[in-house]
Short mmCIF file of N, CA and C in Angstrom, two decimals:
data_model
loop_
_atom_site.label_atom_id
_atom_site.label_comp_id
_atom_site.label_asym_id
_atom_site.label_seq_id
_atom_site.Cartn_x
_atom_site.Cartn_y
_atom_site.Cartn_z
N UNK L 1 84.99 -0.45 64.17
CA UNK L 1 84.52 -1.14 65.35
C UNK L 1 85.72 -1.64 66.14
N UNK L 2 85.90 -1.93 67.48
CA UNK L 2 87.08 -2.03 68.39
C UNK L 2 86.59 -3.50 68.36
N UNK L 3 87.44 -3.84 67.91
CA UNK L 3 88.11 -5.50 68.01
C UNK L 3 87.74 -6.05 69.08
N UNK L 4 88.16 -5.68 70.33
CA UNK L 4 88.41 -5.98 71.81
C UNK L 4 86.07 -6.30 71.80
N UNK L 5 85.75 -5.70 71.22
CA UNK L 5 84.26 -5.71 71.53
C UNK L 5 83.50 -7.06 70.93
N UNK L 6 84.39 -7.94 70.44
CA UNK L 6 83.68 -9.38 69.71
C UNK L 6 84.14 -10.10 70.99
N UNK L 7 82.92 -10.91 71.53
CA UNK L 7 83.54 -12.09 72.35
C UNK L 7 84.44 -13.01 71.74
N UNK L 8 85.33 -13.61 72.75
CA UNK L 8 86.41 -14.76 72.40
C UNK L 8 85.71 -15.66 71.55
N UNK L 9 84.60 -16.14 72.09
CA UNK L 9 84.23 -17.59 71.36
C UNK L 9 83.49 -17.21 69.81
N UNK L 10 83.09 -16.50 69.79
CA UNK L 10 82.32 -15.49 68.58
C UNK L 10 83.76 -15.47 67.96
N UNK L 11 84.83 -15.06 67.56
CA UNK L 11 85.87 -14.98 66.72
C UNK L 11 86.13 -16.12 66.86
N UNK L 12 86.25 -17.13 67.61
CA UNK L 12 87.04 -18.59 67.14
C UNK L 12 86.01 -19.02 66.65
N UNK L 13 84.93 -19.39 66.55
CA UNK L 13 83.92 -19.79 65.54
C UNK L 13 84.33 -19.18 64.42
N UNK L 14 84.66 -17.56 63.96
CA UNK L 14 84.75 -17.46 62.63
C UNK L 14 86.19 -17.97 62.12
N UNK L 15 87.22 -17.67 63.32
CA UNK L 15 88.55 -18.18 63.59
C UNK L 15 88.17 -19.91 62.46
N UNK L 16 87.54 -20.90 63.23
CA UNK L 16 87.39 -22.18 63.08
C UNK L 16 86.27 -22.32 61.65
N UNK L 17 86.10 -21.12 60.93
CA UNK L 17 85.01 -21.63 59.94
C UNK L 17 86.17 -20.99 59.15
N UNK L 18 87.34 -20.27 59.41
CA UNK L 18 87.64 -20.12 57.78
C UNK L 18 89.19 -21.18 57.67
N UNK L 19 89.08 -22.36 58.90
CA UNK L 19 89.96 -22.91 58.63
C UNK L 19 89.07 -24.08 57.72
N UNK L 20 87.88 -24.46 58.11
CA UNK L 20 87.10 -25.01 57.83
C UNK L 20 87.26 -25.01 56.19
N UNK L 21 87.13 -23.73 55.80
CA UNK L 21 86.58 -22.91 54.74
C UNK L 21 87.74 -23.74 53.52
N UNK L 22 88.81 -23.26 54.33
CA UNK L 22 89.89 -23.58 53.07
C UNK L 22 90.93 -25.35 53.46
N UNK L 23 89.72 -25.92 53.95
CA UNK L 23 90.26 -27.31 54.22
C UNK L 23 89.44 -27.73 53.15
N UNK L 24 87.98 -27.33 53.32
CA UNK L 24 87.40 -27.70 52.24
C UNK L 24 87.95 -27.39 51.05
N UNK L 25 88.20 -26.12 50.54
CA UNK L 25 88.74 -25.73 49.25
C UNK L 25 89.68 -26.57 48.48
N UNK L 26 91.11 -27.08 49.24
CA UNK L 26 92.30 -28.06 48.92
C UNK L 26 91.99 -29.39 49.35
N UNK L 27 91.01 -29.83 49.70
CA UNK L 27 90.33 -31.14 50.04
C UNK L 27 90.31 -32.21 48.86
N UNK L 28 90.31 -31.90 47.66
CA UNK L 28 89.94 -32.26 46.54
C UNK L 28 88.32 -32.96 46.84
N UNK L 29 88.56 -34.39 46.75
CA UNK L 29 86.95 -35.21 46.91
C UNK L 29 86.83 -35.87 48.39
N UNK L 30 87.99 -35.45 49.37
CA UNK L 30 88.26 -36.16 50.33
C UNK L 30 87.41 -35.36 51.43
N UNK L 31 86.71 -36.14 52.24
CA UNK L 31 85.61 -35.51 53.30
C UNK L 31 84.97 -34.13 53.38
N UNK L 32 84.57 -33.86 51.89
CA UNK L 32 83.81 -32.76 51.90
C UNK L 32 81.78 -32.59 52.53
N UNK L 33 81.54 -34.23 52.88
CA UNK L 33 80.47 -34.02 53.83
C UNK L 33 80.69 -33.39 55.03
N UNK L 34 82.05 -34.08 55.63
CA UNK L 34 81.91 -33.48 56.99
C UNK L 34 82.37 -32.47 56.67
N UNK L 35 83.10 -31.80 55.84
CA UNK L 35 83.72 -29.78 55.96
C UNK L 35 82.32 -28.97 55.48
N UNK L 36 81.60 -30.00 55.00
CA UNK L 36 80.29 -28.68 54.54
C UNK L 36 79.42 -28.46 55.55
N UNK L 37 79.27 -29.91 56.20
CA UNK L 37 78.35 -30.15 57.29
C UNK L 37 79.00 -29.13 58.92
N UNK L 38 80.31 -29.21 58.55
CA UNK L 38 80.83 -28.08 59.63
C UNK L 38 80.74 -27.00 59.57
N UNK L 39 80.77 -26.63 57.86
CA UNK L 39 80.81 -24.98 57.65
C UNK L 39 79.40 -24.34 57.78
N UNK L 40 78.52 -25.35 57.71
CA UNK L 40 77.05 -24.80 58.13
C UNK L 40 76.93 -24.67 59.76
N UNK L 41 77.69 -25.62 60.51
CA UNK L 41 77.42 -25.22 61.76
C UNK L 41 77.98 -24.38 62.55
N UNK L 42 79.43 -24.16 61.53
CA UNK L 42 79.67 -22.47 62.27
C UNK L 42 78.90 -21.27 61.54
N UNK L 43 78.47 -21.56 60.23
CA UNK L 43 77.51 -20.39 59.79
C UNK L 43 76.33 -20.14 60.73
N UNK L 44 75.84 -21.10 61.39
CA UNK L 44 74.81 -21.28 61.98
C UNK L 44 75.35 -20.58 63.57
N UNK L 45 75.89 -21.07 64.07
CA UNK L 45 76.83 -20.39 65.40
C UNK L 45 76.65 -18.95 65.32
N UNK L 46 77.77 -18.76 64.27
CA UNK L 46 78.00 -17.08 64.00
C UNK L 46 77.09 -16.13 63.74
N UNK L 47 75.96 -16.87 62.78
CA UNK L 47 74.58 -15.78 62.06
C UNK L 47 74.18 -15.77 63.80
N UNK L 48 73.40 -16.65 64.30
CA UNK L 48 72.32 -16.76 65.88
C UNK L 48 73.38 -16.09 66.68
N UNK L 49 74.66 -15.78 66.80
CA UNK L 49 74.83 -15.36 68.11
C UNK L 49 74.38 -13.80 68.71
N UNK L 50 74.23 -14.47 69.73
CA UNK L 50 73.47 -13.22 70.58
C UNK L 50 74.21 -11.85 70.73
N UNK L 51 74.94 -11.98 70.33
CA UNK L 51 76.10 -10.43 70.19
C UNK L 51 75.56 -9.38 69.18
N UNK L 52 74.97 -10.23 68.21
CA UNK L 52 74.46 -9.40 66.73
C UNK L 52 73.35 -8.60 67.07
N UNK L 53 72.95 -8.86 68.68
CA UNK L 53 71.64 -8.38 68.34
C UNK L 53 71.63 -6.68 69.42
N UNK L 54 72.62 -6.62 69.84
CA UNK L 54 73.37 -5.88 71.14
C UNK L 54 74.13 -4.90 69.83
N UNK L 55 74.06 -4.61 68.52
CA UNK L 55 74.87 -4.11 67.72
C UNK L 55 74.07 -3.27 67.05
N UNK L 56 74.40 -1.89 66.83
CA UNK L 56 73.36 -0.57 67.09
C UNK L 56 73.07 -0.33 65.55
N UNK L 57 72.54 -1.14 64.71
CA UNK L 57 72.39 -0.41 63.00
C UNK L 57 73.53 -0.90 62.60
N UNK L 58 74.18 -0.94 62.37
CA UNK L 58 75.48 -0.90 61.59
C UNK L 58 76.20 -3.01 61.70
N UNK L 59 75.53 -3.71 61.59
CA UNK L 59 75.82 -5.14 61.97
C UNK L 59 76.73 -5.20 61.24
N UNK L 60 76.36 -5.44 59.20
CA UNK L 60 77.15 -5.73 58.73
C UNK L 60 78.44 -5.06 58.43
N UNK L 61 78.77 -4.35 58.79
CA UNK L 61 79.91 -3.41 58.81
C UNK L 61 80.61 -4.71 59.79
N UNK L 62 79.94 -4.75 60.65
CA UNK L 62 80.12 -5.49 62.44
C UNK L 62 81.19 -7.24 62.11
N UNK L 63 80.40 -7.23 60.96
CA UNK L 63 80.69 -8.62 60.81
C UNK L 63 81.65 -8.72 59.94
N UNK L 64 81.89 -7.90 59.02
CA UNK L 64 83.23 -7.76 57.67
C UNK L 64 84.32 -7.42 59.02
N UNK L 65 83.92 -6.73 60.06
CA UNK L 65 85.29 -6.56 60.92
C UNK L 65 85.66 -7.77 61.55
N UNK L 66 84.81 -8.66 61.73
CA UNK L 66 84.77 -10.02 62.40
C UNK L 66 85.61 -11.01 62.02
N UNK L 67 85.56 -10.93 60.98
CA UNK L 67 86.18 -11.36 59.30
C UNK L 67 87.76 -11.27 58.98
N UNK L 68 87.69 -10.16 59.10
CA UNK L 68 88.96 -9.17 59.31
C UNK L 68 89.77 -9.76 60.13
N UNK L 69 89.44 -9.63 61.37
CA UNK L 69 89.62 -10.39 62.45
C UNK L 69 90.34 -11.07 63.01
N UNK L 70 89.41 -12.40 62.29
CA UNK L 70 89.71 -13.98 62.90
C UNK L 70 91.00 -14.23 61.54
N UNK L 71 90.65 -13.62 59.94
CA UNK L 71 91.65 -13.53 59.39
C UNK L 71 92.83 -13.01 59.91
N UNK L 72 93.64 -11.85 60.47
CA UNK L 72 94.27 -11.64 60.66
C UNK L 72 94.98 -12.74 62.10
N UNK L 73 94.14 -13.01 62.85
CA UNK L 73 94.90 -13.91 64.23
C UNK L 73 95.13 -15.39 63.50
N UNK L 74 94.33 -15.67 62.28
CA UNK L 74 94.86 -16.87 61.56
C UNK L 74 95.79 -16.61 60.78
N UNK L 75 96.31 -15.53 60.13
CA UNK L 75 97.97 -15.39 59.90
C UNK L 75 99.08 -15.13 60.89
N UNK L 76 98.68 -14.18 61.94
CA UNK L 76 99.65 -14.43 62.97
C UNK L 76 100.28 -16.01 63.64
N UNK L 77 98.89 -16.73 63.54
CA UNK L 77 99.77 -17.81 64.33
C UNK L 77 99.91 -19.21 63.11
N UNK L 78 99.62 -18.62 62.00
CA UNK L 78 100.36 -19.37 60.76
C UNK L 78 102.08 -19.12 60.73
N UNK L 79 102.09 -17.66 60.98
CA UNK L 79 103.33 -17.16 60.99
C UNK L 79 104.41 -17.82 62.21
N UNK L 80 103.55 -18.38 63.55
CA UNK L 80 104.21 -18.45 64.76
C UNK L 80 105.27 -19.47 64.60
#
């Protein structure tokens, strides 16, 4: 799937849930209401957005690239 075909805000949601993801992880006991309570509301963002539905058979393929993705632009600018 061509990259260029996920809207901006659709990748920073997944962009912003897997920072989410692993704040929670090294968090130890420290504000894991609000990182869970966030990671549901970008799960929630990302599952409903209206892009998924414009996507011909093949979604979840759609979404491991999504994944892919927002991972890779979150090591680039780890790296920056």
């Amino acid at each position: 799937m061509d990259s260029t075909a996920f809207p901006h805000d659709l990748v920073q949601a997944q962009h912003d849930w897997n920072i989410t993801y692993r704040a929670l992880a090294t968090s130890g006991n420290r504000h894991t209401t609000v990182l869970r309570r966030r990671l549901l509301e970008l799960s929630g963002r990302i599952w409903w957005y209206p892009f998924w539905t414009t996507v011909p058979g093949n979604a979840p393929a759609a979404r491991v690239e999504l994944r892919r993705l927002a991972r890779t632009q979150s090591r680039s600018e780890e790296a920056a």
